Coordinates of C-alpha atoms in Angstrom, one line a residue:
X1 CA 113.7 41.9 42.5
X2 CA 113.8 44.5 45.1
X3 CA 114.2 43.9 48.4
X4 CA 110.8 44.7 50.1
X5 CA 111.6 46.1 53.7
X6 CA 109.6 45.5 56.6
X7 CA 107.0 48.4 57.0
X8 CA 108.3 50.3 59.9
X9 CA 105.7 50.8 63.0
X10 CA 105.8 54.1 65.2
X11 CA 105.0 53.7 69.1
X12 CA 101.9 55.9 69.7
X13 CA 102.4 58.0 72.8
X14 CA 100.4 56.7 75.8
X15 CA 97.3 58.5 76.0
X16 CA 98.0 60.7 79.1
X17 CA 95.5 61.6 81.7
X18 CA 94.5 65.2 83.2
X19 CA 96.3 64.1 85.9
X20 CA 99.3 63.2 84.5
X21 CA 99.1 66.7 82.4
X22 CA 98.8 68.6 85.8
X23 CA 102.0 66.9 87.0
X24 CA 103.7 67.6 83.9
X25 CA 102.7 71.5 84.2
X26 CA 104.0 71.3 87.7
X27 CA 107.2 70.0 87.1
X28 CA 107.6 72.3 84.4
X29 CA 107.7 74.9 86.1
X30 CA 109.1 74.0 89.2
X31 CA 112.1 73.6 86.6
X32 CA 111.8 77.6 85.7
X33 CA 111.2 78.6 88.8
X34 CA 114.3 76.1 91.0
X35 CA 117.1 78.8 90.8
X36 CA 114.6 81.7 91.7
X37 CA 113.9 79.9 94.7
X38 CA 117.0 78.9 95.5
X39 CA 117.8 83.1 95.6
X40 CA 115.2 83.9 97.6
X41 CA 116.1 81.3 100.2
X42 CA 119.5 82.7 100.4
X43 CA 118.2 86.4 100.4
X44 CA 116.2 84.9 103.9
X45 CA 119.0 83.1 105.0
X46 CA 121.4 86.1 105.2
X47 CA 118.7 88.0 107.1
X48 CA 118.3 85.1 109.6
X49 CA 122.2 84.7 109.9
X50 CA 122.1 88.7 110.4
X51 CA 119.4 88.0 113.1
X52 CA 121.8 85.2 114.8
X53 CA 124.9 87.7 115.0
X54 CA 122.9 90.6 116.6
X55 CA 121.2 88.5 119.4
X56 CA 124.2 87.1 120.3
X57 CA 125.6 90.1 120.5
X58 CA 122.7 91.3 122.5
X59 CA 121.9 88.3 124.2
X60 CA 118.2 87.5 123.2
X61 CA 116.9 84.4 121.9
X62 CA 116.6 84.1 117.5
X63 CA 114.7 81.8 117.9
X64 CA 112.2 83.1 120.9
X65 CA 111.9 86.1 118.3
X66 CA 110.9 84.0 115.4
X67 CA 108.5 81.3 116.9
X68 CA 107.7 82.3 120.7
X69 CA 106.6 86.7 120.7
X70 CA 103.6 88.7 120.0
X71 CA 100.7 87.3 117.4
X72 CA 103.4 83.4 117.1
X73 CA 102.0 83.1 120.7
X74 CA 98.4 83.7 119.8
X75 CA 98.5 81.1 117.6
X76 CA 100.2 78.4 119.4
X77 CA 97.5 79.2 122.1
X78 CA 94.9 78.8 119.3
X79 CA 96.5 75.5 118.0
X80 CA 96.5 74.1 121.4
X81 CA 93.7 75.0 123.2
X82 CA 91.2 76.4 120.7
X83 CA 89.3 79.5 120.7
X84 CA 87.4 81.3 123.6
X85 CA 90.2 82.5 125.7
X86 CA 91.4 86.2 125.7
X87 CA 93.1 88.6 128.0
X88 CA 91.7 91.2 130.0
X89 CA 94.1 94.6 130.3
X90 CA 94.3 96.8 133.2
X91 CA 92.2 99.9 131.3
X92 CA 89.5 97.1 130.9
X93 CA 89.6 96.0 127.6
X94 CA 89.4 92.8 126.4
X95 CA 92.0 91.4 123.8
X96 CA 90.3 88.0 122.2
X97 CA 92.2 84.9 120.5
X98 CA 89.0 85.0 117.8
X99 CA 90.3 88.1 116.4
X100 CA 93.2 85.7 114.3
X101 CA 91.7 83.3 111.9
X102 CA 92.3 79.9 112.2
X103 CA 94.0 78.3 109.4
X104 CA 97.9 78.4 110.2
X105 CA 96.9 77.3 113.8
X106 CA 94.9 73.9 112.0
X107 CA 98.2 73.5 110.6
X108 CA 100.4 74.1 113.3
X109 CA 98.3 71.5 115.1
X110 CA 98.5 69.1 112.5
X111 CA 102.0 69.1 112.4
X112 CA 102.4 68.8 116.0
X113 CA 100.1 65.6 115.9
X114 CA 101.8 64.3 113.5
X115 CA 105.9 64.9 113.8
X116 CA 107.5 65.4 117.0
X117 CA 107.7 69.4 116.5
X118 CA 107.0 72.0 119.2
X119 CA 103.9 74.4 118.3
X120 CA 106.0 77.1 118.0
X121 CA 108.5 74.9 115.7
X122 CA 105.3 74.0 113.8
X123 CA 104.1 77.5 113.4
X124 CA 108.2 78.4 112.0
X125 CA 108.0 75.2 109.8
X126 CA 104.2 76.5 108.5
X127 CA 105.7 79.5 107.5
X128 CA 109.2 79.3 105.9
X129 CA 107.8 76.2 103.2
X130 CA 105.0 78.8 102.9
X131 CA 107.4 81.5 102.0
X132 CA 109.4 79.3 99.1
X133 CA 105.7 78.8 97.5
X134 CA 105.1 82.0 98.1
X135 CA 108.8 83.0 96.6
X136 CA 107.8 80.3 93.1
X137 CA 103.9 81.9 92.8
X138 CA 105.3 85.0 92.4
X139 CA 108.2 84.3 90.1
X140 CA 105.8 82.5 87.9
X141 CA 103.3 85.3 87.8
X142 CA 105.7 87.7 87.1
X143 CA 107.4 85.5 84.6
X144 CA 104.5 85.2 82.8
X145 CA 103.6 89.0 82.7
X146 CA 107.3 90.6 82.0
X147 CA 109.8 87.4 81.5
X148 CA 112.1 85.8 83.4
X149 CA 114.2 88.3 84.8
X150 CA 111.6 90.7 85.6
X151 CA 110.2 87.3 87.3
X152 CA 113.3 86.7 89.4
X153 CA 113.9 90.4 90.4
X154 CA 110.4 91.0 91.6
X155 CA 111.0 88.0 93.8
X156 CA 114.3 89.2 95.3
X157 CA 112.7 92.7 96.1
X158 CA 110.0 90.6 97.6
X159 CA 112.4 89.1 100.1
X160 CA 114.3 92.1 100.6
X161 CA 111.4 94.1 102.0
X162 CA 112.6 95.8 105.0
X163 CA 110.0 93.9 107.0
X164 CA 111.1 90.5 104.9
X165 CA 111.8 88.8 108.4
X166 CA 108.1 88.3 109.0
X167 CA 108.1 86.4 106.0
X168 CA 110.8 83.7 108.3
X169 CA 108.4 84.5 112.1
X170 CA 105.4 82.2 112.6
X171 CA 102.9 84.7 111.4
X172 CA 100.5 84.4 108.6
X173 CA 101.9 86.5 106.1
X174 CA 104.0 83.9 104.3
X175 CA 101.0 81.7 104.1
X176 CA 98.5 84.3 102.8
X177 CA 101.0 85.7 100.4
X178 CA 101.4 81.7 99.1
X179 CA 97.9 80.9 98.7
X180 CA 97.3 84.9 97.1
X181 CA 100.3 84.6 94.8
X182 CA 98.9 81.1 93.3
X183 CA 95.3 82.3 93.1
X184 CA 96.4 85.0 91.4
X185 CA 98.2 82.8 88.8
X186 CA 95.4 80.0 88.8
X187 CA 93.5 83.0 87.7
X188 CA 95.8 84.3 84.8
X189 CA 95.6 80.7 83.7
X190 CA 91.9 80.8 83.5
X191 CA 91.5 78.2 86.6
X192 CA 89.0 79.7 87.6
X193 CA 87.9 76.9 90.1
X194 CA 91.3 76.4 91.6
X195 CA 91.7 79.9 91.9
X196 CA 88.1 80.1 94.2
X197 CA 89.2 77.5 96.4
X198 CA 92.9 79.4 97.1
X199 CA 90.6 82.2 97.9
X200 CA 88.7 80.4 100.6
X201 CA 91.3 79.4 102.1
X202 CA 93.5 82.4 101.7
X203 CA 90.0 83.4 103.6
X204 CA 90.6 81.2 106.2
X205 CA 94.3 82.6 107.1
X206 CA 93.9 86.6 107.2
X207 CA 91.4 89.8 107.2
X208 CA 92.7 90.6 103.8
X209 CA 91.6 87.3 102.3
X210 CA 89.2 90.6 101.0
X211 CA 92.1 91.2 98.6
X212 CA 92.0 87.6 97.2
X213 CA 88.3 87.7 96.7
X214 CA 88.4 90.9 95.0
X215 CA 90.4 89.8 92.6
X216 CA 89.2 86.6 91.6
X217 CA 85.7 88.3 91.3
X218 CA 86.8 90.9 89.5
X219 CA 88.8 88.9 87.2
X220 CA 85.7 86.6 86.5
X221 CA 83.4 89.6 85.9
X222 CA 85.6 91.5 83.2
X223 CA 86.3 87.7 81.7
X224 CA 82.3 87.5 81.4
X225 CA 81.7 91.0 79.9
X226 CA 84.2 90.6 77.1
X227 CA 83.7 87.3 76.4
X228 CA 79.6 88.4 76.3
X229 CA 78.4 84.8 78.2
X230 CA 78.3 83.4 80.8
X231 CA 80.7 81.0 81.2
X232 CA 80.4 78.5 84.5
X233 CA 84.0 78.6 85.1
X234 CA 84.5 82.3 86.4
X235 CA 81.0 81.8 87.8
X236 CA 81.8 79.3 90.0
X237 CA 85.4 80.6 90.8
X238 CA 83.5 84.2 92.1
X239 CA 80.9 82.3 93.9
X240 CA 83.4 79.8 96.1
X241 CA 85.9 83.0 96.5
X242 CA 84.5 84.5 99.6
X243 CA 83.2 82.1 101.9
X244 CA 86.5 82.0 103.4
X245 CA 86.0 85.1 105.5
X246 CA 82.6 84.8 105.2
X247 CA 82.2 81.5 106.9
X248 CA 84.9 82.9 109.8
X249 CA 83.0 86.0 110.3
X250 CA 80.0 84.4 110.4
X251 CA 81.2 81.7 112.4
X252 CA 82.6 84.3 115.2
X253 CA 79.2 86.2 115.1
X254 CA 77.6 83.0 115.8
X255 CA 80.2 82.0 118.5
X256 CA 80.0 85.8 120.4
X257 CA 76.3 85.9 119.8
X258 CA 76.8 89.4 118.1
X259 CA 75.4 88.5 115.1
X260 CA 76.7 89.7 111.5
X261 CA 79.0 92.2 113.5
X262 CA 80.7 90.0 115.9
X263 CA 84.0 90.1 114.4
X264 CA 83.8 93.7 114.0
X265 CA 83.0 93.8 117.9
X266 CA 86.1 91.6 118.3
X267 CA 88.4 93.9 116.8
X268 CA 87.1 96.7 117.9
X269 CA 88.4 95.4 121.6
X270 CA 91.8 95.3 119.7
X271 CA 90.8 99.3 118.4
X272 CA 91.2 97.6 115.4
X273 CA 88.8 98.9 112.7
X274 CA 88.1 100.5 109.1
X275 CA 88.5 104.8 109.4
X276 CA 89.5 105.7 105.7
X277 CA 93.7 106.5 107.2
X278 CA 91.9 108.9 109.4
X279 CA 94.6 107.2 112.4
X280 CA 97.0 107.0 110.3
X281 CA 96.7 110.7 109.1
X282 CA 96.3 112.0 112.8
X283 CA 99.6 109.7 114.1
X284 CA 102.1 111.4 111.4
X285 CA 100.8 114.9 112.0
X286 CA 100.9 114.5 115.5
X287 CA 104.8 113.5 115.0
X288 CA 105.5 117.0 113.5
X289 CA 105.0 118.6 117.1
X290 CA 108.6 117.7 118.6
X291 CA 111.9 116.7 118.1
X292 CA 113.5 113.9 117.2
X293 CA 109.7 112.7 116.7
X294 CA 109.6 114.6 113.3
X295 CA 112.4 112.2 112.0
X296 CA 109.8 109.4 112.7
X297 CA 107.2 111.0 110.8
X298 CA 109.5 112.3 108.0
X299 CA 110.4 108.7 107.3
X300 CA 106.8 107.5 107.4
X301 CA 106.0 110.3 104.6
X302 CA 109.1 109.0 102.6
X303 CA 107.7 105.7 103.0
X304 CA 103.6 106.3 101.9
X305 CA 105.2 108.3 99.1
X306 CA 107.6 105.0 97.8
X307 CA 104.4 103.3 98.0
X308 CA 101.9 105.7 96.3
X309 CA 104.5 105.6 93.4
X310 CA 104.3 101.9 93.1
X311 CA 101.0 102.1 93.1
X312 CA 101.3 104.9 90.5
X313 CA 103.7 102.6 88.4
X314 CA 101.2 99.4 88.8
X315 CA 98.9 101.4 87.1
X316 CA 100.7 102.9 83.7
X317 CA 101.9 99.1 83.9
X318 CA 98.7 98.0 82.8
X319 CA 98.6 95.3 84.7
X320 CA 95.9 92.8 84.6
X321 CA 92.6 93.4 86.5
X322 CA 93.1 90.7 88.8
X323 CA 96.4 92.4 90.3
X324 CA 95.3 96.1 90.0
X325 CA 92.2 94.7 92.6
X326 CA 94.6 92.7 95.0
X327 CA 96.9 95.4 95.4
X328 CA 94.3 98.0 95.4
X329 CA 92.2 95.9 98.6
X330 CA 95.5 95.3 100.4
X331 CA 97.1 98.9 100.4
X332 CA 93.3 99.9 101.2
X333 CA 93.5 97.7 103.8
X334 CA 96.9 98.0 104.9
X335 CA 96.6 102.1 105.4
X336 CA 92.3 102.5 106.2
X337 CA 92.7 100.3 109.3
X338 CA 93.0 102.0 112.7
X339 CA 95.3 100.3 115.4
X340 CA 98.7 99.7 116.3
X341 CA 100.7 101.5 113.7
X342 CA 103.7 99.3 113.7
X343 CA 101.8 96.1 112.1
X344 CA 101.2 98.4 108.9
X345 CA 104.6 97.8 107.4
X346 CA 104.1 94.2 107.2
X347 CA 100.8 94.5 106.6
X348 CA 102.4 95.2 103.0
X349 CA 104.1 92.0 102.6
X350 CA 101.4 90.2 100.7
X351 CA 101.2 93.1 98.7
X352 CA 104.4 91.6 96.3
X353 CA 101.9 93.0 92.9
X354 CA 103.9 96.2 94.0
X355 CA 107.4 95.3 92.9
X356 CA 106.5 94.4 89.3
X357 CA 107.2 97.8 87.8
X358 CA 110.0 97.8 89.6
X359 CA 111.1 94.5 88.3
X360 CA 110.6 95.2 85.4
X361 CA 113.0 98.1 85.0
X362 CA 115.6 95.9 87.4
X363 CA 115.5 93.8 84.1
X364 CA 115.9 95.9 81.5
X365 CA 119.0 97.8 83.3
X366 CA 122.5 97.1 82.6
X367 CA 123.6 93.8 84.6
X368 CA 125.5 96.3 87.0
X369 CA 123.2 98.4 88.4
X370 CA 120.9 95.8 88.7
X371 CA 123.1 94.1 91.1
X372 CA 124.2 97.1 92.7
X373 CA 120.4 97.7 93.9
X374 CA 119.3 94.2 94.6
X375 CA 122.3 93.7 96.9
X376 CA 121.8 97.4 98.6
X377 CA 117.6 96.0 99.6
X378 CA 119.1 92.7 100.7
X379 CA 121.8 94.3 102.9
X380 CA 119.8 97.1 104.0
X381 CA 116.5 94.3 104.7
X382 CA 118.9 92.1 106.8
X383 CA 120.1 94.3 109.3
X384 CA 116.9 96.5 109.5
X385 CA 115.2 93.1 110.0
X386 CA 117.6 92.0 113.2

């Protein structure tokens, strides 16, 4: 007789959770992305070792530089004492702390309640784990656009900007360009709710918050019209996006009594403000009138060309709607807005969406080349950095 065998009985998998799913995405691609990361934070690492060598050499303070000078004091003075206090100048005008929004001094202020951190140690610590996140959002964009290698180039270029070392000062770049990069993503997922909330809070940390909102809007508007309904999802994501800076600006009108406009009164006493480049235009030609002036404004006509051909190249790239309107807001931004002119370089940083065509061509060259440039921007972004 044959010899019956036992039937045989297959585990059945767990059912698994949405919560568990999420963690499994995450880890995921925190496994693509690891190595990418781990480049960028050696691209920032030679530019802060750079930065060490030349103040010593010069004998100023890294570390004064990073954490303790210009807008890093503004927000330690935010984080510790709140807002309401300003400076008066000698011509008269009045220079106010509301003009900075107010969510990397919350955090620098948690962190100081809760470790034994300085504010300006707080404000450094903010910002560098900002800029890794910020370093992985991007490479996963990317990666998901143009593959791999056009994911890990575009973050390299991103830390080799020549203004890269605000992305390693306690500023707010590094934590706008983290909570942009994964809204962005969150919306080429179709997470349309997560991607609203990064925009409120991406709100909460800079002006161009605009940018965030733009795109997430945007992106929810074109997802409606072809899909032809009305999906609650993008609906929900576009109506959360902008009460980021909407509540702030509201908040300071409130606050300053100047109604709607109080924020625009506010930077206004920084002669900050919105002119269409007029500024901008007027502060290059007027470097044409002497020498070695004209070398300055020669550079800065090199440099608004490299950028209009990014933009140029962003466009034939096709890229998705959502990026075309970030990129589009922030160079808008970045070149419209009167005031001091040295803060428009790194009002770029955010704007990483540039450095995808770019990437992308980094990728498909022979491994040689692609080396040979990646190393020139890191080189050339350390020492112009110190």
């Amino acid at each position: 007789m044959p010899v019956l065998e036992r039937p045989r009985v297959e585990a059945i998998p767990a059912a698994r959770g949405p919560h568990r799913m999420v963690g499994d995405r995450a880890t995921a691609a925190l496994y693509r992305a690891w190595p990418v990361v781990l480049v960028y934070m050696a691209v920032r690492g030679l530019g802060l070792l750079v930065l060490s060598l030349w103040a010593a050499v010069v004998g100023s303070n890294p570390h004064q530089l990073l954490a303790g000078r210009w807008d890093s004091l503004w927000y330690m003075r935010i984080a510790r004492f709140g807002y309401g206090w300003q400076v008066e100048l000698a011509d008269g005008a009045v220079h106010s702390n509301l003009a900075f929004f107010p969510l990397l001094p919350w955090l620098e202020r948690v962190l100081v309640t809760v470790s034994p951190l300085s504010y300006g140690d707080a404000g450094l610590t903010v910002s560098w784990v900002a800029s890794v996140l910020a370093a992985w959002g991007i490479y996963l964009i990317a990666e998901r656009l143009y593959g791999p290698r056009a994911g890990c180039y575009a973050v390299m270029l991103w830390a080799a900007m020549p203004v890269g070392i605000v992305q390693s000062m306690a500023y707010s770049e590094s934590l706008f360009t983290a909570l942009a990069a994964w809204a962005l993503y969150a919306v080429l997922r179709r997470q349309w709710v997560a991607a609203g909330l990064l925009a409120v809070l991406a709100g909460l940390t800079r002006p161009f918050g605009m940018a965030v909102v733009a795109a997430v809007v945007v992106a929810a508007l074109v997802t409606c019209v072809r899909e032809r309904k009305l999906s609650w999802q993008p609906v929900v994501g576009a109506l959360l996006a902008p009460w980021g800076t909407a509540g702030y600006v509201l908040w300071v009108g409130w606050y300053t009594g100047g109604g709607i406009f109080g924020y625009l009164d506010v930077q206004g006493q920084w002669n900050n403000g919105f002119d269409a480049g007029l500024n901008f235009v007027q502060l290059i030609g007027s470097t044409f009138t002497a020498f070695p002036a004209v070398l300055g404004g020669v550079g800065m006509v090199l440099g608004l060309g490299a950028v209009a051909w990014l933009c140029l190249s962003c466009v034939r790239q096709r890229q998705p709607m959502a990026l075309l309107a970030y990129w589009v807001v922030t160079v808008a931004l970045a070149f419209g807005t009167s005031g001091y002119f040295g803060s428009k370089p790194r009002f770029l940083v955010p704007a990483f969406v540039l450095f995808f065509p770019l990437a992308v061509q980094l990728a498909r060259a022979r491994a040689g080349v692609a080396v040979a440039v990646a190393a020139t921007a890191v080189l050339v972004s350390a020492v112009f950095g110190a």
